[in-house]
Amino acid sequence: MTRIGIIGSGAIGSAIARRAVTAGLEVLVANSRGPESLADLVHELGPRAQAGDARAAARFGDVTVLTVPLASYRALPLDALAGRTVLSTGNYYPYRDGRIEELDTLTSTTAEYEQSLLPGVALVKAFNNIVAHHIPTLSGSEPRTALAVAGDDAGAKASVSSIVDALGFDTVDSGSLAESWRSEPESGAYTPIYAADPEGFARDHLADPGAPVSADQLRRLLAASQRPDVAAREF
């Protein structure tokens, strides 16, 4: 794969875009504010990057990276995304997304809920259990840092795993969308596992440089994960 479209230019989207161009991939980045708002980011990224709207990003390359709040899903160009593989980096944060009954009652995982909002898409979860600034610091680490990949479509998971590998990470298959809670917030395989200093990370996560988590370590963490009490989530 040589091209990826990215819908969402926040911390995670921008970090993935930076790693992608460094790895030799072309990117087209879109956000809700329009291509003109991305001029500085595209200038920083260089000649392998361009800005566009969400429809252009949805059709750019073989995989579309989606890194936007859940409330923004209803504004996505579903016709342009239909039939495509979508790498979703998102999580459910009630302070931002509002309370969602299906998620609070554990009727569905965040990934299953996202899939219901994106009919016709092969949705795969990745990069949802790592903070943005650990992406550049842990890419290409020794030992190689692993990320969880969850999805229902084997071909889509393979495509996303190829992207994750190109960005400098190993992958661990963490199961289906129904099992994707294993790397959600408070699961035991979420962002603190990549901290160099867990106590310091809790105080100021932005100051933490990150520490590698191998594929074997991540498999053990995923296996030991416990499904969070989402209804009690306060963040």
Coordinates of N, CA and C in Angstrom, one line a residue:
M1 N 0.8 -1.2 0.0 CA 0.0 0.0 0.0 C 0.9 1.2 0.0
T2 N 0.5 2.2 -0.8 CA 1.3 3.4 -0.9 C 0.6 4.7 -0.6
R3 N -0.8 4.6 -0.4 CA -1.5 5.8 -0.1 C -2.6 5.5 0.9
I4 N -2.8 6.5 1.8 CA -3.9 6.4 2.8 C -4.6 7.7 2.9
G5 N -5.9 7.7 3.0 CA -6.7 8.9 3.3 C -6.9 8.9 4.8
I6 N -6.9 10.1 5.4 CA -7.1 10.3 6.8 C -8.2 11.3 7.0
I7 N -9.2 10.9 7.7 CA -10.3 11.9 8.0 C -10.2 12.2 9.5
G8 N -9.8 13.4 9.8 CA -9.5 13.8 11.2 C -8.0 14.3 11.3
S9 N -7.8 15.5 11.7 CA -6.4 16.0 11.8 C -6.0 16.4 13.2
G10 N -6.6 15.7 14.2 CA -6.3 16.0 15.5 C -4.9 15.3 15.9
A11 N -4.7 15.1 17.1 CA -3.4 14.6 17.5 C -3.0 13.2 16.9
I12 N -4.0 12.3 17.0 CA -3.7 10.9 16.4 C -3.6 11.0 14.9
G13 N -4.6 11.7 14.3 CA -4.5 11.7 12.8 C -3.3 12.4 12.3
S14 N -2.8 13.4 12.9 CA -1.6 14.1 12.5 C -0.4 13.2 12.8
A15 N -0.4 12.5 13.9 CA 0.8 11.6 14.2 C 0.9 10.5 13.2
I16 N -0.3 9.9 12.8 CA -0.3 8.9 11.8 C 0.2 9.4 10.4
A17 N -0.3 10.7 10.1 CA 0.1 11.3 8.8 C 1.7 11.5 8.8
R18 N 2.2 11.9 9.9 CA 3.7 12.2 10.0 C 4.4 10.9 9.8
R19 N 4.0 9.8 10.5 CA 4.7 8.5 10.3 C 4.5 8.0 8.9
A20 N 3.4 8.2 8.3 CA 3.1 7.7 7.0 C 4.1 8.3 5.9
V21 N 4.2 9.6 6.0 CA 5.1 10.3 5.0 C 6.5 9.9 5.2
T22 N 6.9 9.7 6.5 CA 8.3 9.3 6.8 C 8.5 7.9 6.3
A23 N 7.5 7.1 6.2 CA 7.6 5.7 5.7 C 7.5 5.6 4.2
G24 N 7.3 6.8 3.6 CA 7.2 6.8 2.1 C 5.8 6.7 1.5
L25 N 4.8 6.8 2.4 CA 3.4 6.7 1.9 C 2.9 8.1 1.5
E26 N 2.0 8.2 0.6 CA 1.3 9.4 0.3 C 0.0 9.5 1.2
V27 N -0.3 10.7 1.6 CA -1.5 10.9 2.5 C -2.3 12.0 1.9
L28 N -3.6 11.9 2.1 CA -4.6 13.0 1.9 C -5.3 13.1 3.2
V29 N -5.2 14.3 3.8 CA -5.8 14.6 5.1 C -7.0 15.5 4.9
A30 N -8.1 15.2 5.7 CA -9.3 16.0 5.7 C -9.8 16.2 7.1
N31 N -10.5 17.3 7.3 CA -11.1 17.6 8.6 C -12.4 18.3 8.4
S32 N -13.1 18.7 9.5 CA -14.4 19.3 9.4 C -14.2 20.8 9.1
R33 N -13.0 21.4 9.2 CA -12.9 22.8 9.0 C -12.5 23.2 7.5
G34 N -12.2 22.2 6.7 CA -11.9 22.4 5.3 C -10.4 22.4 5.0
P35 N -10.1 22.1 3.7 CA -8.7 21.9 3.3 C -7.8 23.1 3.7
E36 N -8.3 24.3 3.6 CA -7.5 25.5 3.8 C -7.0 25.5 5.3
S37 N -7.7 24.9 6.2 CA -7.2 24.9 7.6 C -6.0 23.9 7.8
L38 N -5.7 23.1 6.8 CA -4.6 22.2 6.9 C -3.4 22.6 6.2
A39 N -3.3 23.9 5.8 CA -2.1 24.3 5.0 C -0.8 24.1 5.8
D40 N -0.8 24.5 7.1 CA 0.4 24.4 7.8 C 0.8 22.9 8.0
L41 N -0.1 22.0 8.3 CA 0.2 20.6 8.4 C 0.7 20.0 7.1
V42 N 0.1 20.3 6.0 CA 0.5 19.8 4.7 C 1.9 20.3 4.4
H43 N 2.2 21.6 4.7 CA 3.5 22.2 4.4 C 4.5 21.4 5.2
E44 N 4.2 21.1 6.5 CA 5.1 20.4 7.4 C 5.4 19.0 6.8
L45 N 4.3 18.3 6.4 CA 4.4 17.0 5.9 C 5.2 16.8 4.6
G46 N 5.2 17.9 3.8 CA 6.0 17.8 2.5 C 5.2 17.3 1.3
P47 N 6.0 17.0 0.3 CA 5.4 16.7 -1.0 C 4.5 15.4 -1.1
R48 N 4.6 14.6 -0.1 CA 3.8 13.3 -0.1 C 2.4 13.6 0.5
A49 N 2.1 14.8 0.9 CA 0.9 15.1 1.6 C 0.0 16.1 0.8
Q50 N -1.3 16.0 0.9 CA -2.2 16.9 0.4 C -3.4 17.0 1.3
A51 N -4.1 18.1 1.1 CA -5.4 18.3 1.9 C -6.6 18.1 0.9
G52 N -7.7 17.7 1.5 CA -8.9 17.6 0.7 C -10.1 17.5 1.7
D53 N -11.3 17.2 1.1 CA -12.4 17.0 2.0 C -12.6 15.6 2.3
A54 N -13.6 15.3 3.2 CA -13.8 13.9 3.7 C -14.0 12.9 2.5
R55 N -14.8 13.4 1.5 CA -15.1 12.5 0.4 C -13.8 12.1 -0.4
A56 N -12.9 13.1 -0.6 CA -11.6 12.8 -1.2 C -10.8 11.8 -0.4
A57 N -10.8 12.1 0.9 CA -10.0 11.2 1.8 C -10.5 9.8 1.8
A58 N -11.9 9.7 1.7 CA -12.5 8.3 1.7 C -12.1 7.5 0.5
R59 N -11.8 8.2 -0.6 CA -11.5 7.5 -1.8 C -10.0 7.4 -2.1
F60 N -9.2 7.9 -1.2 CA -7.8 8.0 -1.5 C -7.1 6.7 -1.0
G61 N -6.5 6.0 -1.8 CA -5.8 4.8 -1.4 C -6.7 3.6 -1.1
D62 N -6.1 2.6 -0.4 CA -6.8 1.4 -0.2 C -7.5 1.3 1.2
V63 N -7.0 2.1 2.2 CA -7.5 2.2 3.5 C -7.7 3.6 3.9
T64 N -8.9 3.8 4.6 CA -9.2 5.2 5.1 C -9.0 5.1 6.6
V65 N -8.2 6.0 7.1 CA -8.1 6.2 8.6 C -9.1 7.2 9.1
L66 N -9.9 6.7 10.1 CA -10.9 7.6 10.6 C -10.6 7.9 12.1
T67 N -10.4 9.1 12.4 CA -10.0 9.5 13.7 C -10.7 10.8 14.1
V68 N -12.1 10.6 14.3 CA -13.0 11.7 14.7 C -13.9 11.2 15.8
P69 N -14.5 12.2 16.5 CA -15.4 11.8 17.6 C -16.6 11.1 17.1
L70 N -17.3 10.3 17.9 CA -18.4 9.5 17.5 C -19.5 10.4 16.9
A71 N -19.7 11.6 17.5 CA -20.8 12.5 17.0 C -20.6 12.9 15.6
S72 N -19.4 12.8 15.1 CA -19.1 13.3 13.7 C -19.4 12.2 12.7
Y73 N -19.7 11.0 13.1 CA -19.9 9.9 12.1 C -21.0 10.1 11.2
R74 N -22.1 10.8 11.7 CA -23.3 11.0 10.9 C -23.0 12.0 9.8
A75 N -22.0 12.7 9.8 CA -21.6 13.7 8.8 C -20.7 13.1 7.7
L76 N -20.3 11.8 7.9 CA -19.3 11.2 7.0 C -20.0 10.9 5.7
P77 N -19.2 10.9 4.6 CA -19.8 10.5 3.3 C -19.9 9.0 3.1
L78 N -21.0 8.4 3.5 CA -21.2 7.0 3.6 C -21.1 6.4 2.2
D79 N -21.6 7.1 1.2 CA -21.5 6.5 -0.2 C -20.1 6.3 -0.6
A80 N -19.2 7.3 -0.2 CA -17.8 7.2 -0.6 C -17.0 6.2 0.2
L81 N -17.5 5.9 1.4 CA -16.8 4.9 2.2 C -17.3 3.5 2.0
A82 N -18.5 3.3 1.4 CA -19.1 2.0 1.1 C -18.1 1.1 0.4
G83 N -18.0 -0.1 1.0 CA -17.1 -1.1 0.3 C -15.6 -1.0 0.7
R84 N -15.3 0.0 1.5 CA -13.9 0.3 1.8 C -13.5 -0.3 3.2
T85 N -12.2 -0.4 3.4 CA -11.6 -0.8 4.7 C -11.4 0.5 5.4
V86 N -11.9 0.6 6.6 CA -11.7 1.8 7.5 C -11.0 1.4 8.8
L87 N -9.9 2.1 9.0 CA -9.1 1.9 10.2 C -9.6 3.0 11.2
S88 N -10.3 2.6 12.2 CA -10.8 3.5 13.2 C -9.9 3.5 14.5
T89 N -9.5 4.8 14.9 CA -8.7 4.9 16.0 C -9.4 5.3 17.3
G90 N -10.8 5.4 17.2 CA -11.5 6.1 18.2 C -11.9 5.3 19.4
N91 N -12.3 6.0 20.5 CA -12.8 5.4 21.7 C -14.0 6.2 22.1
Y92 N -14.8 5.6 23.1 CA -16.0 6.3 23.6 C -15.6 7.1 24.9
Y93 N -15.7 8.4 24.8 CA -15.4 9.2 25.9 C -16.7 10.0 26.2
P94 N -17.4 9.7 27.2 CA -18.7 10.3 27.5 C -18.7 11.8 27.7
Y95 N -17.5 12.3 28.3 CA -17.4 13.8 28.5 C -17.5 14.5 27.1
R96 N -17.1 13.9 26.1 CA -17.0 14.4 24.7 C -18.2 14.0 23.9
D97 N -18.5 12.7 24.0 CA -19.5 12.1 23.1 C -20.9 12.1 23.6
G98 N -21.1 12.5 24.9 CA -22.4 12.3 25.6 C -22.6 10.8 26.0
R99 N -23.6 10.5 26.8 CA -23.9 9.2 27.1 C -24.6 8.4 26.0
I100 N -24.1 7.2 25.7 CA -24.6 6.4 24.6 C -25.1 5.1 25.3
E101 N -26.4 4.9 25.2 CA -27.0 3.7 26.0 C -26.4 2.4 25.6
E102 N -26.2 2.2 24.3 CA -25.7 0.9 23.8 C -24.3 0.6 24.4
L103 N -23.5 1.6 24.6 CA -22.2 1.4 25.1 C -22.2 1.3 26.6
D104 N -23.0 2.2 27.3 CA -23.1 2.1 28.7 C -23.6 0.8 29.2
T105 N -24.5 0.2 28.5 CA -25.1 -1.1 28.9 C -24.4 -2.3 28.4
L106 N -23.3 -2.1 27.7 CA -22.4 -3.1 27.2 C -23.2 -3.9 26.1
T107 N -24.3 -3.4 25.6 CA -25.0 -4.0 24.5 C -24.1 -4.2 23.3
S108 N -23.2 -3.2 23.1 CA -22.2 -3.3 22.0 C -20.9 -2.7 22.5
T109 N -19.8 -3.1 21.8 CA -18.5 -2.4 22.0 C -18.5 -1.1 21.2
T110 N -17.6 -0.3 21.4 CA -17.5 1.0 20.6 C -17.3 0.6 19.2
A111 N -16.5 -0.4 18.9 CA -16.3 -0.8 17.5 C -17.6 -1.3 16.8
E112 N -18.3 -2.1 17.5 CA -19.6 -2.5 17.0 C -20.6 -1.4 16.7
Y113 N -20.6 -0.4 17.7 CA -21.4 0.8 17.5 C -21.0 1.6 16.3
E114 N -19.7 1.7 16.1 CA -19.2 2.4 14.9 C -19.6 1.7 13.7
Q115 N -19.4 0.4 13.7 CA -19.8 -0.4 12.5 C -21.3 -0.2 12.1
S116 N -22.1 -0.1 13.2 CA -23.6 0.2 12.9 C -23.8 1.5 12.3
L117 N -22.9 2.5 12.5 CA -23.1 3.8 11.9 C -22.5 3.9 10.5
L118 N -21.7 2.9 10.2 CA -21.0 2.9 8.9 C -21.4 1.6 8.1
P119 N -22.6 1.4 7.7 CA -23.0 0.2 6.9 C -22.2 0.1 5.6
G120 N -21.8 -1.1 5.3 CA -21.1 -1.3 4.0 C -19.6 -1.1 4.1
V121 N -19.1 -0.8 5.3 CA -17.7 -0.6 5.6 C -17.1 -1.8 6.3
A122 N -15.9 -2.1 6.0 CA -15.2 -3.2 6.8 C -14.3 -2.4 7.8
L123 N -14.9 -2.3 9.0 CA -14.2 -1.5 10.1 C -13.2 -2.3 10.9
V124 N -12.1 -1.8 11.1 CA -11.0 -2.4 11.9 C -10.5 -1.4 12.9
K125 N -10.3 -1.8 14.1 CA -9.7 -1.0 15.2 C -8.2 -1.1 15.3
A126 N -7.5 0.0 15.3 CA -6.1 0.1 15.6 C -5.7 1.5 16.0
F127 N -4.6 1.6 16.7 CA -4.1 2.9 17.2 C -5.1 3.6 18.2
N128 N -6.0 2.8 18.8 CA -7.0 3.3 19.7 C -6.5 3.1 21.2
N129 N -5.4 2.4 21.3 CA -4.9 2.2 22.7 C -3.5 2.8 23.0
I130 N -3.2 3.8 22.2 CA -1.9 4.4 22.3 C -2.1 5.9 22.2
V131 N -1.4 6.7 23.1 CA -1.5 8.2 23.0 C -0.7 8.7 21.8
A132 N -1.1 9.8 21.3 CA -0.5 10.3 20.0 C 1.0 10.5 20.1
H133 N 1.5 11.1 21.1 CA 3.0 11.4 21.1 C 3.8 10.1 21.3
H134 N 3.2 9.0 21.7 CA 4.0 7.7 21.7 C 4.1 7.1 20.4
I135 N 3.3 7.5 19.4 CA 3.4 7.0 18.1 C 4.7 7.2 17.5
P136 N 5.2 8.5 17.4 CA 6.6 8.7 16.9 C 7.7 8.2 17.7
T137 N 7.5 8.2 19.1 CA 8.6 7.8 19.9 C 8.8 6.3 20.0
L138 N 7.7 5.5 19.7 CA 7.8 4.1 19.8 C 7.8 3.4 18.4
S139 N 7.6 4.2 17.3 CA 7.7 3.6 16.0 C 9.1 3.1 15.7
G140 N 9.2 1.9 15.3 CA 10.6 1.3 15.0 C 11.4 1.1 16.3
S141 N 10.7 1.0 17.5 CA 11.5 0.7 18.7 C 12.1 -0.7 18.7
E142 N 13.0 -0.9 19.6 CA 13.7 -2.2 19.8 C 13.5 -2.6 21.3
P143 N 12.8 -3.6 21.6 CA 12.1 -4.5 20.6 C 10.9 -3.7 20.0
R144 N 10.4 -4.2 18.9 CA 9.4 -3.5 18.2 C 8.1 -3.5 19.0
T145 N 7.5 -2.3 19.1 CA 6.3 -2.1 19.8 C 5.1 -2.7 19.0
A146 N 4.2 -3.3 19.7 CA 3.0 -4.0 19.1 C 1.7 -3.2 19.4
L147 N 0.8 -3.2 18.4 CA -0.5 -2.6 18.6 C -1.6 -3.6 18.4
A148 N -2.7 -3.5 19.0 CA -3.8 -4.4 18.9 C -4.6 -4.1 17.6
V149 N -5.0 -5.1 16.9 CA -5.9 -4.9 15.7 C -7.1 -5.8 15.8
A150 N -8.3 -5.2 15.8 CA -9.5 -6.0 15.9 C -10.4 -5.7 14.7
G151 N -11.1 -6.8 14.3 CA -12.1 -6.6 13.2 C -12.8 -7.9 12.9
D152 N -13.8 -7.8 12.1 CA -14.6 -9.0 11.7 C -14.2 -9.6 10.3
D153 N -13.5 -8.8 9.5 CA -13.2 -9.1 8.1 C -11.7 -9.4 8.0
A154 N -11.3 -10.6 7.7 CA -9.9 -11.1 7.7 C -9.1 -10.3 6.7
G155 N -9.6 -10.0 5.5 CA -8.9 -9.2 4.5 C -8.7 -7.8 5.0
A156 N -9.7 -7.2 5.6 CA -9.6 -5.8 6.1 C -8.5 -5.8 7.2
K157 N -8.5 -6.8 8.1 CA -7.5 -6.8 9.2 C -6.1 -6.9 8.6
A158 N -6.0 -7.7 7.5 CA -4.7 -7.8 6.9 C -4.2 -6.5 6.3
S159 N -5.1 -5.8 5.7 CA -4.8 -4.5 5.1 C -4.4 -3.5 6.1
V160 N -5.1 -3.5 7.2 CA -4.8 -2.5 8.3 C -3.5 -2.9 8.9
S161 N -3.2 -4.2 9.1 CA -2.0 -4.7 9.7 C -0.8 -4.3 8.9
S162 N -1.0 -4.3 7.6 CA 0.1 -3.9 6.6 C 0.4 -2.4 6.8
I163 N -0.6 -1.6 7.0 CA -0.4 -0.2 7.3 C 0.3 0.0 8.6
V164 N -0.1 -0.7 9.7 CA 0.5 -0.5 11.0 C 2.0 -0.9 10.9
D165 N 2.2 -2.0 10.2 CA 3.6 -2.5 10.0 C 4.4 -1.4 9.3
A166 N 3.9 -0.8 8.2 CA 4.6 0.2 7.5 C 4.9 1.4 8.3
L167 N 4.1 1.7 9.3 CA 4.3 2.8 10.2 C 5.3 2.5 11.4
G168 N 5.8 1.3 11.4 CA 6.8 0.9 12.4 C 6.4 0.1 13.6
F169 N 5.3 -0.6 13.5 CA 4.8 -1.3 14.7 C 4.5 -2.8 14.3
D170 N 4.6 -3.7 15.2 CA 4.1 -5.0 15.1 C 2.6 -5.0 15.4
T171 N 1.9 -6.1 15.0 CA 0.5 -6.1 15.3 C 0.2 -7.4 16.0
V172 N -0.9 -7.4 16.9 CA -1.4 -8.5 17.5 C -2.9 -8.6 17.2
D173 N -3.4 -9.7 16.7 CA -4.8 -9.8 16.4 C -5.6 -10.0 17.7
S174 N -6.4 -9.0 18.0 CA -7.1 -9.0 19.3 C -8.5 -9.5 19.1
G175 N -8.8 -10.1 18.0 CA -10.2 -10.7 17.8 C -11.1 -9.9 17.0
S176 N -12.4 -10.2 17.2 CA -13.5 -9.5 16.5 C -13.9 -8.2 17.0
L177 N -14.8 -7.5 16.4 CA -15.3 -6.2 16.9 C -15.9 -6.4 18.3
A178 N -16.6 -7.6 18.5 CA -17.2 -7.8 19.8 C -16.2 -8.0 20.9
E179 N -14.9 -8.4 20.5 CA -13.9 -8.5 21.5 C -13.0 -7.3 21.6
S180 N -13.3 -6.3 20.9 CA -12.4 -5.1 20.8 C -12.3 -4.4 22.1
W181 N -13.2 -4.7 23.1 CA -13.1 -4.0 24.4 C -11.8 -4.3 25.1
R182 N -11.1 -5.3 24.7 CA -9.8 -5.7 25.3 C -8.8 -4.6 25.3
S183 N -8.9 -3.7 24.3 CA -7.9 -2.6 24.2 C -8.6 -1.2 24.4
E184 N -9.8 -1.2 24.9 CA -10.5 0.0 25.2 C -10.0 0.6 26.5
P185 N -10.4 1.9 26.7 CA -10.0 2.5 28.0 C -10.4 1.6 29.2
E186 N -9.5 1.6 30.2 CA -9.7 0.9 31.5 C -9.7 -0.6 31.3
S187 N -9.3 -1.1 30.2 CA -9.4 -2.6 30.0 C -8.2 -3.4 30.5
G188 N -7.1 -2.7 30.7 CA -5.8 -3.4 31.1 C -4.9 -3.5 29.9
A189 N -5.3 -3.1 28.7 CA -4.4 -3.1 27.6 C -4.5 -1.7 26.8
Y190 N -4.7 -0.7 27.6 CA -4.9 0.7 27.1 C -3.6 1.5 27.3
T191 N -3.7 2.7 27.0 CA -2.5 3.6 26.9 C -1.4 3.5 28.0
P192 N -1.8 3.3 29.3 CA -0.7 3.2 30.3 C 0.3 2.1 30.1
I193 N -0.1 1.1 29.3 CA 0.9 0.0 29.1 C 2.1 0.4 28.3
Y194 N 2.0 1.5 27.6 CA 3.2 2.0 26.8 C 4.0 3.1 27.6
A195 N 3.7 3.3 28.8 CA 4.3 4.3 29.6 C 5.7 3.9 30.1
A196 N 6.7 4.7 30.0 CA 8.0 4.5 30.6 C 7.9 4.5 32.2
D197 N 7.0 5.4 32.6 CA 6.9 5.6 34.1 C 5.4 5.7 34.3
P198 N 4.7 4.6 34.7 CA 3.2 4.6 34.9 C 2.8 5.7 35.8
E199 N 3.5 5.9 37.0 CA 3.0 6.9 37.9 C 3.2 8.3 37.3
G200 N 4.3 8.5 36.7 CA 4.5 9.8 36.0 C 3.5 10.0 34.9
F201 N 3.2 9.0 34.2 CA 2.2 9.0 33.1 C 0.8 9.5 33.6
A202 N 0.5 8.9 34.8 CA -0.8 9.3 35.4 C -0.9 10.8 35.8
R203 N 0.3 11.3 36.2 CA 0.4 12.7 36.6 C 0.4 13.6 35.3
D204 N 1.2 13.3 34.4 CA 1.4 14.1 33.2 C 1.8 13.2 32.0
H205 N 0.8 12.7 31.3 CA 1.1 11.7 30.3 C 1.9 12.3 29.1
L206 N 1.8 13.6 28.9 CA 2.5 14.2 27.8 C 4.0 14.2 28.0
A207 N 4.4 14.1 29.3 CA 5.9 14.2 29.6 C 6.5 12.8 29.5
D208 N 5.7 11.8 29.3 CA 6.2 10.4 29.3 C 6.8 10.0 27.9
P209 N 8.0 9.5 27.8 CA 8.6 9.2 26.5 C 8.1 7.9 25.9
G210 N 7.5 7.1 26.7 CA 7.0 5.8 26.1 C 8.1 4.7 26.3
A211 N 7.6 3.5 26.3 CA 8.5 2.3 26.4 C 7.9 1.2 25.6
P212 N 8.8 0.4 24.9 CA 8.3 -0.6 24.0 C 7.4 -1.7 24.7
V213 N 6.4 -2.2 24.0 CA 5.6 -3.3 24.4 C 5.7 -4.3 23.3
S214 N 6.3 -5.5 23.5 CA 6.4 -6.5 22.5 C 5.1 -7.2 22.2
A215 N 5.1 -7.9 21.1 CA 3.9 -8.6 20.7 C 3.5 -9.6 21.8
D216 N 4.5 -10.3 22.3 CA 4.2 -11.3 23.3 C 3.6 -10.7 24.6
Q217 N 4.2 -9.5 25.0 CA 3.7 -8.8 26.1 C 2.3 -8.3 25.9
L218 N 2.0 -7.8 24.7 CA 0.7 -7.3 24.4 C -0.4 -8.5 24.4
R219 N 0.0 -9.6 23.9 CA -0.9 -10.8 23.9 C -1.3 -11.1 25.3
R220 N -0.3 -11.1 26.2 CA -0.6 -11.4 27.6 C -1.5 -10.4 28.2
L221 N -1.3 -9.1 27.9 CA -2.1 -8.1 28.5 C -3.6 -8.2 27.9
L222 N -3.7 -8.5 26.6 CA -5.0 -8.6 26.0 C -5.8 -9.8 26.7
A223 N -5.1 -10.9 26.9 CA -5.7 -12.1 27.4 C -6.2 -11.8 28.9
A224 N -5.4 -10.9 29.6 CA -5.8 -10.7 31.0 C -6.7 -9.5 31.1
S225 N -7.1 -8.8 30.0 CA -8.0 -7.7 30.1 C -9.3 -8.0 30.7
Q226 N -9.9 -7.0 31.3 CA -11.3 -7.2 31.9 C -12.1 -6.1 31.3
R227 N -13.4 -6.5 31.0 CA -14.3 -5.5 30.3 C -14.6 -4.4 31.3
P228 N -14.4 -3.2 30.9 CA -14.6 -2.1 31.8 C -16.1 -1.8 32.1
D229 N -16.4 -1.2 33.3 CA -17.7 -0.8 33.6 C -17.9 0.6 32.9
V230 N -18.4 0.5 31.7 CA -18.4 1.7 30.9 C -19.4 2.8 31.4
A231 N -20.5 2.3 32.0 CA -21.5 3.2 32.6 C -20.9 4.1 33.7
A232 N -19.8 3.6 34.3 CA -19.2 4.4 35.4 C -18.1 5.3 34.9
R233 N -17.8 5.2 33.6 CA -16.8 6.0 33.1 C -17.1 7.5 33.2
E234 N -16.1 8.3 33.7 CA -16.3 9.7 34.0 C -15.5 10.6 33.0
F235 N -14.7 10.0 32.2 CA -13.9 10.8 31.2 C -14.4 10.6 29.8

